[in-house]
């Protein structure tokens, strides 16, 4: 895109301020800015005021497949899952494109070292968990890793430096999460630097379209992959490619599944798997009303007592359908650093605009059915989200120790 075209487009969209410092930029910076402008999806900005989440809902709880029932059919599930893994039906997608702002760690989250006396990187732990299954199934499992524009190079070089922690590099595939612009409360796109539009990852629901845009759809087809186990980078204890989970989804006749844990307390920051108009649905913790939080079932237990761990199994054929659907867009208030009136960079501590996100949990609604599969939180749920307190490095270290890890 040349300057004239960019000018015309921005004038039409009411975003001409993005060129305010154009003349002061070097040639390379000018080219980079024009390139960024050419990639902006302006239709997002028209959605402000039309947040499509949370409207017209009819929410009801669903019963989880609990650990005691799973134990009874453990061998049946495990064998069914292993058979599918051996047949090459399962691939993995690690969501590592987030910005990790809450943790206050500037590198890619997966490169964070939870070890104390020795190195134990988050990526390393996740790969080691997967290697357990690779050995059990005696087959490599395709391992896709979603990064973002900002952490991609650091992530890929980290894996190379550490020899992929023993994984077969031919089975590791990286792709970048798409970026969307951040805007002020009036829909004006922010500049992050004089020659740079403020962009942020498009939320974890964008992973499948980003995977496809990166050209990996061919691989899914070529390798005959039928299911994808998608999971977050932050839970260092989670079981990945878990044959028991996959086997339960398959044998119980569900189209998808989500691992859930019994909530530690009613306000725990986990999404709850339920139904909306009879279809599987997740109410995120910040959308859970007090009435839902306190509702009891016939046994006197909390009705929405199970939270998702962000570890799902999705069927590839349904994911392909989603590509043509427009996923609900969450317009989220955030504190966005920007170039102020005087040209200086401002770092606000309070929200000053919106970011646009689609969420992985919204994909559930397109899956037909979803099995809430209970796992033991002491053994499988150690998310690292914050620097201290709940879901922190400290709490994760405690849980790792309880599970026999020497840190
Ligand atoms: C959008 C999304 O997927 N949110 C997830 C995710 O929460 P965050 O606070 O966004 O990290 O991880 C939680 C589990 O740690 C899960 O319960 C929740 O639903």
XYZ file of N, CA, C and O in Angstrom, residues 192-339:
592
model
N 1.112 3.085 18.925
C 1.898 2.574 20.057
C 3.257 3.297 20.064
O 3.842 3.572 21.101
N 3.730 3.569 18.847
C 4.893 4.439 18.649
C 4.531 5.341 17.483
O 3.539 5.087 16.810
N 5.396 6.330 17.199
C 5.030 7.270 16.134
C 4.825 6.571 14.790
O 4.037 7.010 13.961
N 5.556 5.475 14.602
C 5.449 4.759 13.324
C 4.829 3.391 13.490
O 5.036 2.502 12.667
N 4.074 3.172 14.573
C 3.563 1.827 14.834
C 2.142 1.874 15.387
O 1.906 2.528 16.411
N 1.237 1.176 14.715
C -0.143 1.092 15.187
C -0.171 0.166 16.410
O 0.524 -0.851 16.441
N -0.977 0.512 17.441
C -1.085 -0.358 18.624
C -1.902 -1.588 18.251
O -3.088 -1.492 17.938
N -1.252 -2.737 18.263
C -1.942 -3.982 17.899
C -1.805 -4.962 19.058
O -0.808 -4.947 19.780
N -2.797 -5.846 19.213
C -2.687 -6.876 20.245
C -3.260 -8.180 19.690
O -4.021 -8.156 18.715
N -2.897 -9.339 20.294
C -3.418 -10.618 19.787
C -4.954 -10.648 19.842
O -5.554 -10.028 20.726
N -5.548 -11.361 18.883
C -7.010 -11.294 18.728
C -7.795 -12.219 19.661
O -8.903 -12.627 19.337
N -7.223 -12.589 20.794
C -7.939 -13.442 21.750
C -7.706 -14.912 21.421
O -7.398 -15.251 20.270
N -7.885 -15.789 22.426
C -7.510 -17.184 22.162
C -8.512 -17.953 21.303
O -8.279 -19.093 20.943
N -9.628 -17.295 20.925
C -10.574 -17.955 20.010
C -10.129 -17.871 18.569
O -10.723 -18.491 17.680
N -9.084 -17.095 18.319
C -8.615 -16.931 16.941
C -7.658 -18.022 16.521
O -7.164 -18.021 15.401
N -7.416 -19.005 17.410
C -6.325 -19.940 17.121
C -6.554 -20.771 15.856
O -5.619 -21.011 15.105
N -7.814 -21.202 15.615
C -7.986 -22.089 14.457
C -7.843 -21.324 13.145
O -7.194 -21.798 12.210
N -8.396 -20.103 13.113
C -8.260 -19.343 11.859
C -6.792 -18.945 11.658
O -6.300 -18.953 10.531
N -6.082 -18.660 12.750
C -4.653 -18.331 12.604
C -3.864 -19.551 12.117
O -2.966 -19.429 11.284
N -4.220 -20.716 12.648
C -3.563 -21.969 12.219
C -3.742 -22.178 10.713
O -2.812 -22.514 9.987
N -4.970 -21.932 10.268
C -5.270 -22.120 8.845
C -4.556 -21.073 7.992
O -3.967 -21.392 6.965
N -4.615 -19.810 8.459
C -3.974 -18.729 7.685
C -2.482 -18.959 7.539
O -1.870 -18.512 6.582
N -1.897 -19.656 8.525
C -0.458 -19.929 8.458
C -0.165 -21.104 7.521
O 0.987 -21.507 7.366
N -1.212 -21.675 6.934
C -1.007 -22.738 5.943
C -0.964 -24.139 6.539
O -0.551 -25.079 5.870
N -1.401 -24.297 7.783
C -1.308 -25.623 8.408
C -2.523 -26.513 8.157
O -2.503 -27.694 8.513
N -3.554 -25.940 7.553
C -4.759 -26.742 7.296
C -4.413 -27.963 6.434
O -4.908 -29.067 6.668
N -3.541 -27.743 5.460
C -3.098 -28.843 4.582
C -2.511 -29.984 5.394
O -2.734 -31.145 5.085
N -1.764 -29.618 6.436
C -1.129 -30.668 7.261
C -2.196 -31.498 7.966
O -2.112 -32.718 8.006
N -3.223 -30.804 8.497
C -4.276 -31.547 9.204
C -4.912 -32.560 8.253
O -5.177 -33.701 8.616
N -5.147 -32.108 7.021
C -5.782 -32.984 6.045
C -4.820 -34.102 5.639
O -5.181 -35.274 5.636
N -3.590 -33.696 5.322
C -2.589 -34.669 4.851
C -2.324 -35.766 5.885
O -2.224 -36.939 5.548
N -2.233 -35.378 7.155
C -1.940 -36.372 8.186
C -3.201 -37.056 8.707
O -3.132 -37.889 9.589
N -4.352 -36.680 8.210
C -5.602 -37.329 8.626
C -5.953 -37.045 10.083
O -6.483 -37.911 10.794
N -5.653 -35.834 10.548
C -5.917 -35.512 11.956
C -7.408 -35.242 12.175
O -8.020 -34.451 11.464
N -7.988 -35.937 13.146
C -9.438 -35.826 13.368
C -9.775 -34.992 14.593
O -10.850 -34.414 14.685
N -8.879 -34.968 15.576
C -9.156 -34.240 16.819
C -7.970 -33.353 17.178
O -6.819 -33.714 16.927
N -8.307 -32.230 17.791
C -7.245 -31.369 18.286
C -7.426 -31.164 19.783
O -8.518 -30.832 20.243
N -6.357 -31.421 20.520
C -6.350 -31.104 21.957
C -5.665 -29.737 22.078
O -4.495 -29.588 21.789
N -6.473 -28.747 22.448
C -5.948 -27.393 22.534
C -5.856 -27.009 24.008
O -6.756 -27.318 24.789
N -4.762 -26.379 24.378
C -4.553 -26.096 25.809
C -3.703 -24.849 25.991
O -2.987 -24.426 25.098
N -3.804 -24.293 27.210
C -3.099 -23.042 27.478
C -1.675 -23.322 27.950
O -1.360 -24.412 28.415
N -0.852 -22.291 27.835
C 0.551 -22.458 28.207
C 0.723 -22.433 29.730
O 1.721 -22.909 30.253
N -0.286 -21.909 30.461
C 0.029 -21.574 31.849
C -0.131 -22.691 32.875
O 0.340 -22.565 33.993
N -0.781 -23.793 32.515
C -1.021 -24.851 33.504
C 0.088 -25.905 33.439
O 0.061 -26.792 32.593
N 1.031 -25.816 34.380
C 2.220 -26.664 34.272
C 1.981 -28.127 34.658
O 2.825 -28.969 34.411
N 0.834 -28.429 35.268
C 0.587 -29.819 35.679
C -0.352 -30.581 34.745
O -0.571 -31.766 34.925
N -0.933 -29.873 33.764
C -1.972 -30.525 32.961
C -1.435 -31.718 32.172
O -0.302 -31.733 31.720
N -2.284 -32.712 32.027
C -1.955 -33.842 31.157
C -2.399 -33.464 29.751
O -3.537 -33.014 29.534
N -1.479 -33.630 28.819
C -1.745 -33.269 27.420
C -1.847 -34.556 26.628
O -1.210 -35.551 26.989
N -2.621 -34.552 25.557
C -2.821 -35.761 24.745
C -3.246 -36.909 25.662
O -2.820 -38.045 25.488
N -4.063 -36.597 26.638
C -4.459 -37.572 27.649
C -5.379 -38.624 27.017
O -6.502 -38.327 26.621
N -4.892 -39.874 26.913
C -5.706 -40.896 26.232
C -7.028 -41.168 26.955
O -8.026 -41.499 26.310
N -7.034 -40.996 28.282
C -8.261 -41.281 29.046
C -9.329 -40.234 28.698
O -10.504 -40.557 28.471
N -8.907 -38.986 28.595
C -9.815 -37.888 28.229
C -10.348 -38.098 26.797
O -11.561 -38.091 26.559
N -9.440 -38.341 25.877
C -9.872 -38.545 24.485
C -10.798 -39.754 24.388
O -11.867 -39.698 23.757
N -10.399 -40.847 25.069
C -11.201 -42.075 25.030
C -12.593 -41.857 25.613
O -13.581 -42.395 25.107
N -12.681 -41.037 26.676
C -13.990 -40.775 27.286
C -14.877 -39.997 26.319
O -16.063 -40.303 26.165
N -14.300 -38.991 25.653
C -15.081 -38.204 24.682
C -15.611 -39.141 23.587
O -16.794 -39.107 23.237
N -14.722 -40.021 23.099
C -15.112 -40.898 21.999
C -16.134 -41.943 22.445
O -17.173 -42.108 21.814
N -15.855 -42.640 23.541
C -16.762 -43.734 23.922
C -18.094 -43.244 24.464
O -19.108 -43.912 24.303
N -18.086 -42.079 25.091
C -19.369 -41.570 25.611
C -20.161 -40.841 24.521
O -21.230 -40.298 24.779
N -19.635 -40.808 23.318
C -20.382 -40.263 22.179
C -20.487 -38.747 22.149
O -21.454 -38.199 21.631
N -19.489 -38.049 22.716
C -19.493 -36.580 22.650
C -18.662 -36.109 21.457
O -17.774 -36.815 20.994
N -18.989 -34.910 20.976
C -18.243 -34.373 19.837
C -17.005 -33.607 20.287
O -16.058 -33.432 19.524
N -17.040 -33.103 21.520
C -15.879 -32.387 22.039
C -15.828 -32.607 23.552
O -16.735 -33.226 24.119
N -14.798 -32.108 24.174
C -14.694 -32.260 25.630
C -13.852 -31.150 26.225
O -13.049 -30.516 25.538
N -14.099 -30.896 27.511
C -13.291 -29.903 28.220
C -12.938 -30.458 29.586
O -13.799 -31.006 30.276
N -11.670 -30.338 29.960
C -11.303 -30.784 31.303
C -11.807 -29.771 32.313
O -11.662 -28.562 32.107
N -12.398 -30.279 33.391
C -12.898 -29.385 34.440
C -12.368 -29.831 35.804
O -12.009 -30.993 35.989
N -12.308 -28.878 36.721
C -11.935 -29.190 38.112
C -13.041 -28.684 39.020
O -13.750 -27.718 38.683
N -13.182 -29.354 40.176
C -14.131 -28.842 41.160
C -13.575 -27.514 41.647
O -12.387 -27.409 41.964
N -14.411 -26.467 41.668
C -13.905 -25.157 42.075
C -13.414 -25.195 43.517
O -14.019 -25.850 44.371
N -12.330 -24.477 43.776
C -11.785 -24.422 45.134
C -12.682 -23.559 46.019
O -12.790 -23.780 47.210
N -13.316 -22.552 45.436
C -14.237 -21.658 46.140
C -15.131 -21.034 45.067
O -14.725 -20.961 43.884
N -16.372 -20.623 45.453
C -17.350 -20.223 44.422
C -16.887 -19.093 43.500
O -17.322 -19.022 42.358
N -15.980 -18.236 43.985
C -15.531 -17.113 43.159
C -14.260 -17.392 42.362
O -13.684 -16.475 41.796
N -13.829 -18.635 42.357
C -12.571 -18.930 41.658
C -12.644 -18.466 40.194
O -13.689 -18.597 39.546
N -11.529 -17.940 39.708
C -11.530 -17.366 38.357
C -11.371 -18.427 37.282
O -10.321 -18.551 36.632
N -12.444 -19.221 37.143
C -12.480 -20.227 36.079
C -13.845 -20.139 35.388
O -14.843 -19.811 36.038
N -13.859 -20.418 34.102
C -15.121 -20.420 33.370
C -15.910 -21.674 33.719
O -15.324 -22.710 34.029
N -17.262 -21.583 33.707
C -18.035 -22.802 33.986
C -18.692 -23.330 32.715
O -19.260 -22.586 31.923
N -18.550 -24.652 32.551
C -19.130 -25.324 31.383
C -20.591 -25.607 31.702
O -20.908 -26.254 32.698
N -21.490 -25.096 30.871
C -22.921 -25.283 31.117
C -23.611 -25.397 29.755
O -22.942 -25.730 28.767
N -24.908 -25.144 29.686
C -25.546 -25.090 28.370
C -26.248 -23.742 28.228
O -26.644 -23.119 29.210
N -26.391 -23.318 26.972
C -27.144 -22.108 26.661
C -28.098 -22.496 25.532
O -27.629 -22.969 24.482
N -29.387 -22.384 25.768
C -30.377 -22.866 24.806
C -30.063 -24.316 24.409
O -30.126 -24.680 23.236
N -29.641 -25.106 25.400
C -29.390 -26.531 25.167
C -28.053 -26.841 24.507
O -27.693 -28.008 24.372
N -27.335 -25.812 24.092
C -26.037 -26.074 23.450
C -24.919 -25.834 24.455
O -25.045 -24.976 25.326
N -23.797 -26.586 24.317
C -22.714 -26.360 25.278
C -22.233 -24.913 25.250
O -22.215 -24.280 24.190
N -21.860 -24.434 26.405
C -21.536 -23.017 26.529
C -20.655 -22.824 27.752
O -20.735 -23.593 28.705
N -19.827 -21.828 27.717
C -19.034 -21.519 28.910
C -19.321 -20.096 29.360
O -19.275 -19.159 28.564
N -19.676 -19.981 30.631
C -19.827 -18.649 31.213
C -18.492 -18.317 31.864
O -18.041 -19.018 32.771
N -17.847 -17.285 31.362
C -16.548 -16.900 31.901
C -16.737 -16.302 33.293
O -17.798 -15.758 33.604
N -15.701 -16.391 34.131
C -15.863 -15.986 35.540
C -16.350 -14.553 35.703
O -17.130 -14.255 36.596
N -15.934 -13.649 34.825
C -16.364 -12.262 35.011
C -17.801 -12.026 34.516
O -18.335 -10.943 34.659
N -18.389 -13.071 33.921
C -19.785 -12.959 33.483
C -20.736 -13.741 34.390
O -21.944 -13.704 34.209
N -20.177 -14.462 35.361
C -20.995 -15.279 36.262
C -21.742 -14.358 37.243
O -21.125 -13.582 37.959
N -23.065 -14.470 37.246
C -23.827 -13.604 38.154
C -23.784 -14.191 39.569
O -23.497 -15.384 39.745
N -24.097 -13.371 40.566
C -24.117 -13.865 41.944
C -25.137 -14.989 42.096
O -24.900 -15.973 42.788
N -26.274 -14.832 41.407
C -27.331 -15.847 41.512
C -26.827 -17.194 40.984
O -27.059 -18.242 41.606
N -26.118 -17.163 39.863
C -25.581 -18.422 39.327
C -24.519 -18.987 40.263
O -24.452 -20.191 40.504
N -23.689 -18.123 40.746
C -22.603 -18.562 41.636
C -23.175 -19.297 42.859
O -22.646 -20.308 43.297
N -24.300 -18.795 43.386
C -24.848 -19.340 44.629
C -25.882 -20.451 44.422
O -26.317 -21.070 45.385
N -26.292 -20.667 43.162
C -27.339 -21.666 42.902
C -26.902 -23.072 43.349
O -25.758 -23.464 43.160
N -27.870 -23.802 43.939
C -27.569 -25.168 44.406
C -28.375 -26.176 43.587
O -29.479 -25.880 43.139
N -27.825 -27.403 43.452
C -28.586 -28.444 42.765
C -29.400 -29.238 43.794
O -29.405 -28.902 44.984
N -30.076 -30.313 43.344
C -30.965 -31.081 44.222
C -30.209 -31.676 45.417
O -30.782 -31.900 46.479
N -28.909 -31.942 45.251
C -28.118 -32.503 46.354
C -27.584 -31.444 47.306
O -26.867 -31.755 48.251
N -27.868 -30.190 47.013
C -27.369 -29.121 47.876
C -25.972 -28.653 47.490
O -25.383 -27.793 48.140
N -25.398 -29.230 46.410
C -24.071 -28.771 45.946
C -24.241 -27.558 45.032
O -25.321 -27.344 44.475
N -23.166 -26.792 44.875
C -23.231 -25.672 43.933
C -23.547 -26.203 42.528
O -22.934 -27.177 42.075
N -24.496 -25.568 41.861
C -24.911 -26.052 40.541
C -23.816 -25.818 39.493
O -23.654 -26.608 38.560
N -23.072 -24.720 39.647
C -21.997 -24.412 38.682
C -20.656 -24.601 39.393
O -19.914 -23.664 39.637
N -20.409 -25.855 39.734
C -19.316 -26.156 40.653
C -18.023 -26.574 39.960
O -17.013 -26.805 40.598
N -18.073 -26.697 38.631
C -16.887 -27.170 37.915
C -16.355 -26.094 36.978
O -17.114 -25.501 36.211
N -15.066 -25.848 37.044
C -14.468 -24.824 36.196
C -13.586 -25.449 35.127
O -12.950 -26.493 35.370
N -13.546 -24.827 33.958
C -12.707 -25.369 32.876
C -11.237 -25.007 33.120
O -10.919 -23.932 33.607
N -10.372 -25.939 32.739
C -8.932 -25.704 32.947
C -8.269 -25.150 31.688
O -7.057 -24.955 31.675
N -9.073 -24.905 30.653
C -8.566 -24.482 29.342
C -7.742 -25.598 28.697
O -6.596 -25.409 28.290
N -8.357 -26.773 28.653
C -7.758 -27.927 27.973
C -8.945 -28.648 27.319
O -9.770 -29.247 27.999
N -9.043 -28.488 26.001
C -10.221 -28.974 25.272
C -9.832 -29.960 24.172
O -8.729 -29.896 23.639
N -10.804 -30.802 23.823
C -10.654 -31.613 22.613
C -11.746 -31.190 21.636
O -12.934 -31.143 22.007
N -11.337 -30.820 20.436
C -12.286 -30.387 19.412
C -12.141 -31.264 18.161
O -11.009 -31.619 17.799
N -13.253 -31.582 17.495
C -13.142 -32.345 16.244
C -12.811 -31.405 15.073
O -13.409 -30.331 14.950
N -11.888 -31.829 14.228
C -11.414 -30.971 13.133
C -12.549 -30.613 12.166
O -12.634 -29.481 11.694
N -13.456 -31.576 11.901
C -14.504 -31.257 10.913
C -15.399 -30.101 11.393
O -15.782 -29.241 10.615
N -15.661 -30.042 12.694
C -16.484 -28.925 13.213
C -15.679 -27.622 13.214
O -16.225 -26.550 12.992
N -14.408 -27.734 13.512
C -13.578 -26.516 13.522
C -13.596 -25.866 12.143
O -13.622 -24.649 12.007
N -13.584 -26.707 11.128
C -13.582 -26.167 9.760
C -14.855 -25.367 9.494
O -14.830 -24.370 8.793
N -15.953 -25.826 10.077
C -17.218 -25.099 9.899
C -17.151 -23.727 10.558
O -17.688 -22.756 10.041
N -16.493 -23.655 11.718
C -16.411 -22.390 12.450
C -15.759 -21.307 11.624
O -16.073 -20.134 11.759
N -14.821 -21.726 10.769
C -14.067 -20.729 10.005
C -14.992 -19.790 9.256
O -14.673 -18.652 9.004
N -16.142 -20.326 8.861
C -17.067 -19.494 8.097
C -18.126 -18.814 8.958
O -18.987 -18.113 8.460
N -18.073 -19.072 10.255
C -19.031 -18.436 11.165
C -18.352 -17.205 11.760
O -17.135 -17.193 11.935
N -19.140 -16.196 12.117
C -18.470 -15.122 12.828
C -18.619 -15.371 14.322
O -19.723 -15.455 14.849
N -17.514 -15.570 14.971
C -17.512 -15.884 16.399
C -17.909 -14.643 17.196
O -17.619 -13.525 16.769
N -18.545 -14.831 18.355
C -18.862 -13.655 19.170
C -17.592 -12.857 19.460
O -16.532 -13.439 19.694
N -17.739 -11.555 19.394
C -16.588 -10.696 19.612
C -16.690 -10.072 21.002
O -17.713 -9.490 21.335
N -15.667 -10.235 21.793
C -15.659 -9.619 23.115
C -14.864 -8.323 23.014
O -13.716 -8.323 22.579
N -15.518 -7.234 23.377
C -14.847 -5.939 23.317
C -14.466 -5.599 24.754
O -15.334 -5.371 25.596
N -13.177 -5.666 25.028
C -12.717 -5.659 26.414
C -11.979 -4.353 26.722
O -11.102 -3.931 25.964
N -12.349 -3.737 27.852
C -11.676 -2.502 28.261
C -10.290 -2.837 28.801
O -10.164 -3.724 29.648
N -9.266 -2.164 28.302
C -7.897 -2.438 28.757
C -7.108 -1.145 28.860
O -7.469 -0.135 28.254
N -6.021 -1.205 29.614
C -5.089 -0.074 29.671
C -4.107 -0.234 28.514
O -3.388 -1.232 28.442
N -4.121 0.718 27.591
C -3.336 0.572 26.355
C -2.296 1.706 26.257
O -2.668 2.881 26.201
N -1.012 1.372 26.245
C 0.005 2.408 26.067
C -0.137 3.062 24.686
O -0.442 2.381 23.706
N 0.074 4.370 24.623
C -0.130 5.070 23.346
C 0.734 6.331 23.262
O 1.261 6.805 24.276
N 0.819 6.860 22.043
C 1.549 8.101 21.819
C 0.591 9.259 22.102
O -0.445 9.391 21.440
